[in-house]
mmCIF file of C-alpha atoms in Angstrom:
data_model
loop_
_atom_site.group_PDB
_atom_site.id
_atom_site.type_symbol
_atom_site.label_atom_id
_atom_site.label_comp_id
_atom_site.label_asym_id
_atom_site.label_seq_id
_atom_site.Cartn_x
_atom_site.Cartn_y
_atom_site.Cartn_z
ATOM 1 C CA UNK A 27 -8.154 8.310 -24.723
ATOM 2 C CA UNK A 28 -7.559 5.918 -21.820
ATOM 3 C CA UNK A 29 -7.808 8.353 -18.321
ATOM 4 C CA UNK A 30 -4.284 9.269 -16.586
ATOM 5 C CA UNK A 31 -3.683 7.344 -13.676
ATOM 6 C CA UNK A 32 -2.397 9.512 -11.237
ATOM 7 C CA UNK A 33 -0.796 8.076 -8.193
ATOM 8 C CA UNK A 34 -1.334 9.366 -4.651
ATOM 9 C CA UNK A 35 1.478 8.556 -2.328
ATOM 10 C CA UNK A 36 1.652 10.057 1.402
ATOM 11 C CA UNK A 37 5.460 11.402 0.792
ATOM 12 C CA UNK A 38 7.720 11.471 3.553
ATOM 13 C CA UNK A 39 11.442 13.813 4.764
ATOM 14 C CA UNK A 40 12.816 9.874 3.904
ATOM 15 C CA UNK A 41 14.585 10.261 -0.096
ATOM 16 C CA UNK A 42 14.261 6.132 0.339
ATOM 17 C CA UNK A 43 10.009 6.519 0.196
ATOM 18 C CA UNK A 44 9.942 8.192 -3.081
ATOM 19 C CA UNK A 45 12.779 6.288 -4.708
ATOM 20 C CA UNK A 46 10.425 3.515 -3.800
ATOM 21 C CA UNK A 47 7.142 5.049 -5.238
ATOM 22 C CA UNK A 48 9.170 5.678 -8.497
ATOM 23 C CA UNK A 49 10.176 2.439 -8.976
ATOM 24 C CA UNK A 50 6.829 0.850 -7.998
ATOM 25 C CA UNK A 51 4.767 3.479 -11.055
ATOM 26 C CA UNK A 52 7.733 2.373 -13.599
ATOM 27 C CA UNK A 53 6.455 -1.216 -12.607
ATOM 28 C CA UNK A 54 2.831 -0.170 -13.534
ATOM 29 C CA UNK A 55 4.063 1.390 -16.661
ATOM 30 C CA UNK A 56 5.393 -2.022 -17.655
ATOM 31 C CA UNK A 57 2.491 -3.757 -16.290
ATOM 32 C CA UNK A 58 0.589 -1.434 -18.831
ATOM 33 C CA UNK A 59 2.029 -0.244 -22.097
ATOM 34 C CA UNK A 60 0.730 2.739 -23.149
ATOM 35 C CA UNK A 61 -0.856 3.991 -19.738
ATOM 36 C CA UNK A 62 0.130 7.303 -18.762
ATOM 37 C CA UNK A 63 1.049 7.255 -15.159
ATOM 38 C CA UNK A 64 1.876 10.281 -12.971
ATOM 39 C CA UNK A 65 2.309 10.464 -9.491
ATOM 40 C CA UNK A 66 1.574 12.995 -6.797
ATOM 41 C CA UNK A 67 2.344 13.313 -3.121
ATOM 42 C CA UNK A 68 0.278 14.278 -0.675
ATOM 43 C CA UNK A 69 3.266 16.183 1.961
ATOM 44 C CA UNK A 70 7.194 16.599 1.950
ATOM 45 C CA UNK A 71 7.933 15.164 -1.779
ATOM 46 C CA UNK A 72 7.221 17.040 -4.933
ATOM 47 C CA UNK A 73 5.616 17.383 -7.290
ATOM 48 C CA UNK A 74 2.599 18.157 -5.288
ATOM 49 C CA UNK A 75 -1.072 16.214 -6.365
ATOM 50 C CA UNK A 76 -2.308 19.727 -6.858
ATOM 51 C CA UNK A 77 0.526 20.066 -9.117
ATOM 52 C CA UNK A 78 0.491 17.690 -10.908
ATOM 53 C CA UNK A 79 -3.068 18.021 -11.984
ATOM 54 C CA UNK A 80 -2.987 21.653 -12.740
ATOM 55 C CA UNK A 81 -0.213 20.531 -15.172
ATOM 56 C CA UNK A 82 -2.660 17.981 -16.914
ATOM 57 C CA UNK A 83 -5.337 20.064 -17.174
ATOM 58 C CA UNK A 84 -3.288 22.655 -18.770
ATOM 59 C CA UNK A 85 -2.153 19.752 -21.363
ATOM 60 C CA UNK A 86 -6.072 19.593 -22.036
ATOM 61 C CA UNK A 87 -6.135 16.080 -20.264
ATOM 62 C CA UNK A 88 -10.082 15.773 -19.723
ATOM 63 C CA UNK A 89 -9.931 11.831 -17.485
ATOM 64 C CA UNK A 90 -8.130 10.759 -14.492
ATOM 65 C CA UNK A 91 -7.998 8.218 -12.351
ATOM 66 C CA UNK A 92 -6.702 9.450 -8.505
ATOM 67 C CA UNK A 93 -5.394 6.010 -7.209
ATOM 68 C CA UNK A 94 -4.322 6.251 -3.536
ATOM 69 C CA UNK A 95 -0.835 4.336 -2.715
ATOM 70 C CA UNK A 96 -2.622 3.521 0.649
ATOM 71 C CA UNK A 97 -3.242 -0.248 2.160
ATOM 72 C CA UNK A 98 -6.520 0.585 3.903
ATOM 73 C CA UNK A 99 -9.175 3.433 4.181
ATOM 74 C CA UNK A 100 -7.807 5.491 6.680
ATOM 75 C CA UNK A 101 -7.993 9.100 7.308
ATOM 76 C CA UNK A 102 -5.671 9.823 4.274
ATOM 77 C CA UNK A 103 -8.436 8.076 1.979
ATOM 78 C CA UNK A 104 -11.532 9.380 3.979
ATOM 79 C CA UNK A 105 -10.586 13.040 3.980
ATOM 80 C CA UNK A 106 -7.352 14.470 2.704
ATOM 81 C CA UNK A 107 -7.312 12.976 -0.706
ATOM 82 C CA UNK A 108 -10.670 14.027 -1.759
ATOM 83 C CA UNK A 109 -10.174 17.483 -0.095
ATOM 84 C CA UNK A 110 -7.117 17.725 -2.288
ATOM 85 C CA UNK A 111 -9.152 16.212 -5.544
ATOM 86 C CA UNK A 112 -11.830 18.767 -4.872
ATOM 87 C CA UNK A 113 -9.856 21.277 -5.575
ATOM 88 C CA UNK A 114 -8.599 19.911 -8.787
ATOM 89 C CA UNK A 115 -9.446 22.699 -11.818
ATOM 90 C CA UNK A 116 -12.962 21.825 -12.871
ATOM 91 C CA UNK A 117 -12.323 20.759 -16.280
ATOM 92 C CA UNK A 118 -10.887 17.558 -14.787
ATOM 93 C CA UNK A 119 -13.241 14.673 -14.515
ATOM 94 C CA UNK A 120 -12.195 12.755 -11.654
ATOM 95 C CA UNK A 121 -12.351 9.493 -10.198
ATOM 96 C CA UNK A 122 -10.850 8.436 -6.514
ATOM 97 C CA UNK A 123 -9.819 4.653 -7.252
ATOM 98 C CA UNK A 124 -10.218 2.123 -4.214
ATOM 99 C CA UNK A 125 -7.353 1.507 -1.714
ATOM 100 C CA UNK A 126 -4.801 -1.249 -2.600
ATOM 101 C CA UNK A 127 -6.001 -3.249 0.584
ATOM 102 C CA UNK A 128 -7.343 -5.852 1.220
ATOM 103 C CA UNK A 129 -6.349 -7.954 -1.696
ATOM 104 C CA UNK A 130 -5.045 -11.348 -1.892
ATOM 105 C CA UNK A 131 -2.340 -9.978 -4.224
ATOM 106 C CA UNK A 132 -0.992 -8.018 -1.069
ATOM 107 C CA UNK A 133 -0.963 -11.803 0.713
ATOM 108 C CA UNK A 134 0.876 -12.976 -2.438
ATOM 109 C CA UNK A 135 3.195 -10.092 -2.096
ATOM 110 C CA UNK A 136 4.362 -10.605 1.606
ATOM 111 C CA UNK A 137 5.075 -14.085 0.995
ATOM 112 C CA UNK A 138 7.303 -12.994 -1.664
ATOM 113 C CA UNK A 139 8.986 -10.572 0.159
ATOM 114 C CA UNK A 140 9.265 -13.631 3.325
ATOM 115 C CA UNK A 141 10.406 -16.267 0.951
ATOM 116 C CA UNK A 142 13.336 -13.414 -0.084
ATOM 117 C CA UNK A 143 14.133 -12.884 3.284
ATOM 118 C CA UNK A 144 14.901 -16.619 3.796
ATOM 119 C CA UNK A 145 12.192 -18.629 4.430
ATOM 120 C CA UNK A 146 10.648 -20.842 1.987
ATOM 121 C CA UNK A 147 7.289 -22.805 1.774
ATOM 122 C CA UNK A 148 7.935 -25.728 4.062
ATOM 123 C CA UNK A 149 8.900 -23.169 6.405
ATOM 124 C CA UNK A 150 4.891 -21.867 7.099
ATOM 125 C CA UNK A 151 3.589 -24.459 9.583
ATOM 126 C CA UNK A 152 6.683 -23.792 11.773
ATOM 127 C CA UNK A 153 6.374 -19.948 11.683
ATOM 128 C CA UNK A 154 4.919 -17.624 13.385
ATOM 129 C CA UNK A 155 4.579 -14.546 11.441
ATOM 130 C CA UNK A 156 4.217 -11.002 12.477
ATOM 131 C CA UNK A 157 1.956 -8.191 10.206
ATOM 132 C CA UNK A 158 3.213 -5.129 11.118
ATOM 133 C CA UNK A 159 1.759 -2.074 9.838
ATOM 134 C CA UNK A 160 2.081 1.226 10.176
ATOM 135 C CA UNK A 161 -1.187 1.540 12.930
ATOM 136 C CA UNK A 162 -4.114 3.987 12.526
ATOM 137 C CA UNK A 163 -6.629 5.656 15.295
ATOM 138 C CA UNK A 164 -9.508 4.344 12.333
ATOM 139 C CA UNK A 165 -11.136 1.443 14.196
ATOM 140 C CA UNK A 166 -11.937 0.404 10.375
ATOM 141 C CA UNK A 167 -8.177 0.253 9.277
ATOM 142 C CA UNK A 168 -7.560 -1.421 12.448
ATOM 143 C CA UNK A 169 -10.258 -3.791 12.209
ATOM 144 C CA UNK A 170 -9.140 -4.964 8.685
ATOM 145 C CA UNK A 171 -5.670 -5.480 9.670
ATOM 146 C CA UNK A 172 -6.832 -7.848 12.332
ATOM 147 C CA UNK A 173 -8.811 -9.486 9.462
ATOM 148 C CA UNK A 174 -6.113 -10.088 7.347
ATOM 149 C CA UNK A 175 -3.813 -11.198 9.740
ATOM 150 C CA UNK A 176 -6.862 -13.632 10.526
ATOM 151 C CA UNK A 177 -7.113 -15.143 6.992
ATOM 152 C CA UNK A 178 -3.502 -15.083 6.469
ATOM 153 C CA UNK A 179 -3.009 -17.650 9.381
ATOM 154 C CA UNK A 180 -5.357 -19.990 7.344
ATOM 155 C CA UNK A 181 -3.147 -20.516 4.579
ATOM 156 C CA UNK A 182 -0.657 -22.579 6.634
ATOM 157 C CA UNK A 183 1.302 -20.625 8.909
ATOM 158 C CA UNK A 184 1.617 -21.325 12.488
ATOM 159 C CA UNK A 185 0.110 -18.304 13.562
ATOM 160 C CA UNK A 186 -0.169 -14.928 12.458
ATOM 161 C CA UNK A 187 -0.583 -11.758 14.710
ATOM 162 C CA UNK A 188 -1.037 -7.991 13.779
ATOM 163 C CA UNK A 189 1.192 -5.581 14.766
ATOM 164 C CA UNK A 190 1.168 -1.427 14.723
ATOM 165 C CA UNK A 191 4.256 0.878 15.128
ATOM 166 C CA UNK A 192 1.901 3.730 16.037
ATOM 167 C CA UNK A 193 -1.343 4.854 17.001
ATOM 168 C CA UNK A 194 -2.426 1.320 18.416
ATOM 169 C CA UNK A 195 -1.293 -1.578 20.364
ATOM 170 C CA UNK A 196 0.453 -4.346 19.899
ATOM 171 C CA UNK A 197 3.837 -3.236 18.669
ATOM 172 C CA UNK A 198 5.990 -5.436 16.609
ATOM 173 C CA UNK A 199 8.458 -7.003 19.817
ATOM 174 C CA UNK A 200 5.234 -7.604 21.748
ATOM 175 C CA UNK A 201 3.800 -9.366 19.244
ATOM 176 C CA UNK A 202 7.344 -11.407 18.442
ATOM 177 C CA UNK A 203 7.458 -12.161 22.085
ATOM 178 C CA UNK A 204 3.511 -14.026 21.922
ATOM 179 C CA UNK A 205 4.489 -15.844 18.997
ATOM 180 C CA UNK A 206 7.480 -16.891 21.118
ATOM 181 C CA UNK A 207 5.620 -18.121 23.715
ATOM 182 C CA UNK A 208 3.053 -20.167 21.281
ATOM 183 C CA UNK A 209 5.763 -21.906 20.744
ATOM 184 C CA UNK A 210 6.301 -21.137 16.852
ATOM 185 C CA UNK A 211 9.749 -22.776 16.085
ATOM 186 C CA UNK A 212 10.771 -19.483 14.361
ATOM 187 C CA UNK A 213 9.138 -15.683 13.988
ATOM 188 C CA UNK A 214 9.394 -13.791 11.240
ATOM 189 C CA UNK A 215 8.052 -10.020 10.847
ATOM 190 C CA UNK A 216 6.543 -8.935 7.165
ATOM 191 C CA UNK A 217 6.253 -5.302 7.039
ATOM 192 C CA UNK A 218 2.308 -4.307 5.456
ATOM 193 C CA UNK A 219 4.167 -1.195 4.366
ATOM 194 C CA UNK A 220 4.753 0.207 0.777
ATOM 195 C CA UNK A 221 7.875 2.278 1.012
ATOM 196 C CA UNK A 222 10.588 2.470 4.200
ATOM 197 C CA UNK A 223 10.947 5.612 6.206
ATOM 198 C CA UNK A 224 9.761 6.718 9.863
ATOM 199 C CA UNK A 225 7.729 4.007 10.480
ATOM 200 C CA UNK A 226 8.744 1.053 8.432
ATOM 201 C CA UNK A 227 12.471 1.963 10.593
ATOM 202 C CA UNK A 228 10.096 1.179 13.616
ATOM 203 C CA UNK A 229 9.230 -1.995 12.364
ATOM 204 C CA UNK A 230 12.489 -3.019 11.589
ATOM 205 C CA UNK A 231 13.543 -2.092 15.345
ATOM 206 C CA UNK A 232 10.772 -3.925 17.000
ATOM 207 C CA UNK A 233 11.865 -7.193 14.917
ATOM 208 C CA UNK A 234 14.969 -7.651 16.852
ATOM 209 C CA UNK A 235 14.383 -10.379 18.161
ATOM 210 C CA UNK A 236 12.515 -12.336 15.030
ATOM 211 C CA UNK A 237 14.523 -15.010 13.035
ATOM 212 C CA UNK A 238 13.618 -13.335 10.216
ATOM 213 C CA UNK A 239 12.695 -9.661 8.964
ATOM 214 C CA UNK A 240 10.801 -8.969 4.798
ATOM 215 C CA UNK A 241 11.210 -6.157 3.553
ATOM 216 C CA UNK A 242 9.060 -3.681 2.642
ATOM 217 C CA UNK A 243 6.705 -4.571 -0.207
ATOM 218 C CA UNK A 244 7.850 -1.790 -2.633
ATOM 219 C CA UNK A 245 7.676 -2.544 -6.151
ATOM 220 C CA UNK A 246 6.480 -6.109 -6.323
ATOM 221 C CA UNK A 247 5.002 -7.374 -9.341
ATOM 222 C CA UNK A 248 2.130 -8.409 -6.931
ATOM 223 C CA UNK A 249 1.786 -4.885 -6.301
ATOM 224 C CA UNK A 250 2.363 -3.246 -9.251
ATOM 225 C CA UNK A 251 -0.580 -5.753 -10.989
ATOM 226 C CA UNK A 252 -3.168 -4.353 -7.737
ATOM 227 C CA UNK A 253 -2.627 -1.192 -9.229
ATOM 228 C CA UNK A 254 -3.244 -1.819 -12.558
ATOM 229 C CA UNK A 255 -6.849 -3.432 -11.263
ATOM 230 C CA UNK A 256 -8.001 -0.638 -9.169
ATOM 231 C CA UNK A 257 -7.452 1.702 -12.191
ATOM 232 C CA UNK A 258 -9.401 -0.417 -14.478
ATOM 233 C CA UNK A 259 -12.018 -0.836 -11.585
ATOM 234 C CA UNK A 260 -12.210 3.234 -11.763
ATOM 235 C CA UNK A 261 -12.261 3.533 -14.997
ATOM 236 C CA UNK A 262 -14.406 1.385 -15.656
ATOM 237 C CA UNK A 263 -17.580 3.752 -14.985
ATOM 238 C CA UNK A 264 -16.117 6.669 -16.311
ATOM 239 C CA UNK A 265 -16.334 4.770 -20.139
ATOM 240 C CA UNK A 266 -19.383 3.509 -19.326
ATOM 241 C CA UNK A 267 -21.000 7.300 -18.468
ATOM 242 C CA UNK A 268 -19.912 8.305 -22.068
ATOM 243 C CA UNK A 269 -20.526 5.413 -23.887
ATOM 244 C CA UNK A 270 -17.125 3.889 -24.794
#
């Protein structure tokens, strides 16, 4: 039998967040036929990731895949998830699955969400565009942000600048304002979120003063077909240690 993918989301006080998790797994399930997909939360939502894998070890589930709903390998990735997976009963073999990010079907899935908001492709070379994430005190999470925001300016936009609504520095209306004074005929801000609550309401208050403000990315097919890859990039070992 194919492993369980079990999904790791952070959870949050905000109903919107897991309404948005849901919605993004029931995108995976159609993605996938047949996959079983559970999810778990690390804090505030239930069911619980210890919960939900005592439950499918009591089934007599034997595989999973733990997939983190995270965009880059923060502290979250680095330490709480596999504290939580190592306590998972023992007759669970598990497998941590990569963060979503980077991935150039996160790129395809901001301009989606930018081309919703308004703009469309003849828009880019005019538009200065704003990546605002959630921020992390990980130099590496910080460090890859800047890189994306880096490659993301290559593919035609006028300029591109990261953003962080906590933890580091810029925030999203300083980094409008710079794009303002580049000179970019319009700014729009695409949130490098999953799901809205605290943080993503940040974002949305810092873009004020943009022309234009994405939403979330959520349940985009873009997103919902990353998942899909980092399970079969995790399970992909697991077959091959018992021969399937």
């Amino acid at each position: 039998m194919r492993p369980v993918l079990v999904v790791i989301a952070h959870g949050s006080r905000d109903p919107r967040h897991a309404a948005t998790v849901h919605a993004l797994v029931e995108r995976v399930r159609a993605e996938r036929p047949g996959l079983r997909v559970e999810t778990g939360f690390l804090d505030f939502t239930i069911p619980s990731v210890p919960a939900v894998l005592e439950s499918l070890a009591a089934e007599g589930v034997r595989d999973v895949v733990a997939l983190p709903l995270l965009l880059t390998r923060a502290f979250h990735a680095k330490a709480d998830i596999p504290a939580v997976l190592r306590e998972a009963p023992r007759r669970l073999r598990i497998r941590q699955a990569d963060v979503l990010g980077p991935s150039p079907l996160l790129l395809a899935a901001l301009e989606r969400r930018l081309y919703e908001a308004g703009l469309t492709p003849a828009d880019k070379s005019s538009t200065g565009v704003v990546l605002a994430s959630a921020g992390s005190t990980d130099p590496e999470a910080i460090a890859v942000i800047a890189e994306i925001a880096r490659e993301w300016r290559h593919t035609g936009w006028c300029a591109v600048r990261p953003a962080f609504a906590s933890a580091s520095l810029p925030r999203t209306e300083e980094a409008v304002r710079e794009l303002r004074a580049l000179g970019c005929a319009r700014v729009a801000v695409a949130p490098y979120v999953l799901a809205p609550g605290f943080l993503p309401d940040r974002i949305a208050r810092g873009a004020a003063g943009a022309d234009v403000l994405a939403d979330v990315l959520g349940p985009a097919p873009e997103v919902a077909r990353l998942l899909v890859e980092r399970y079969d990039g995790a399970r992909a070992p697991m077959l091959a240690a018992v021969g399937a």
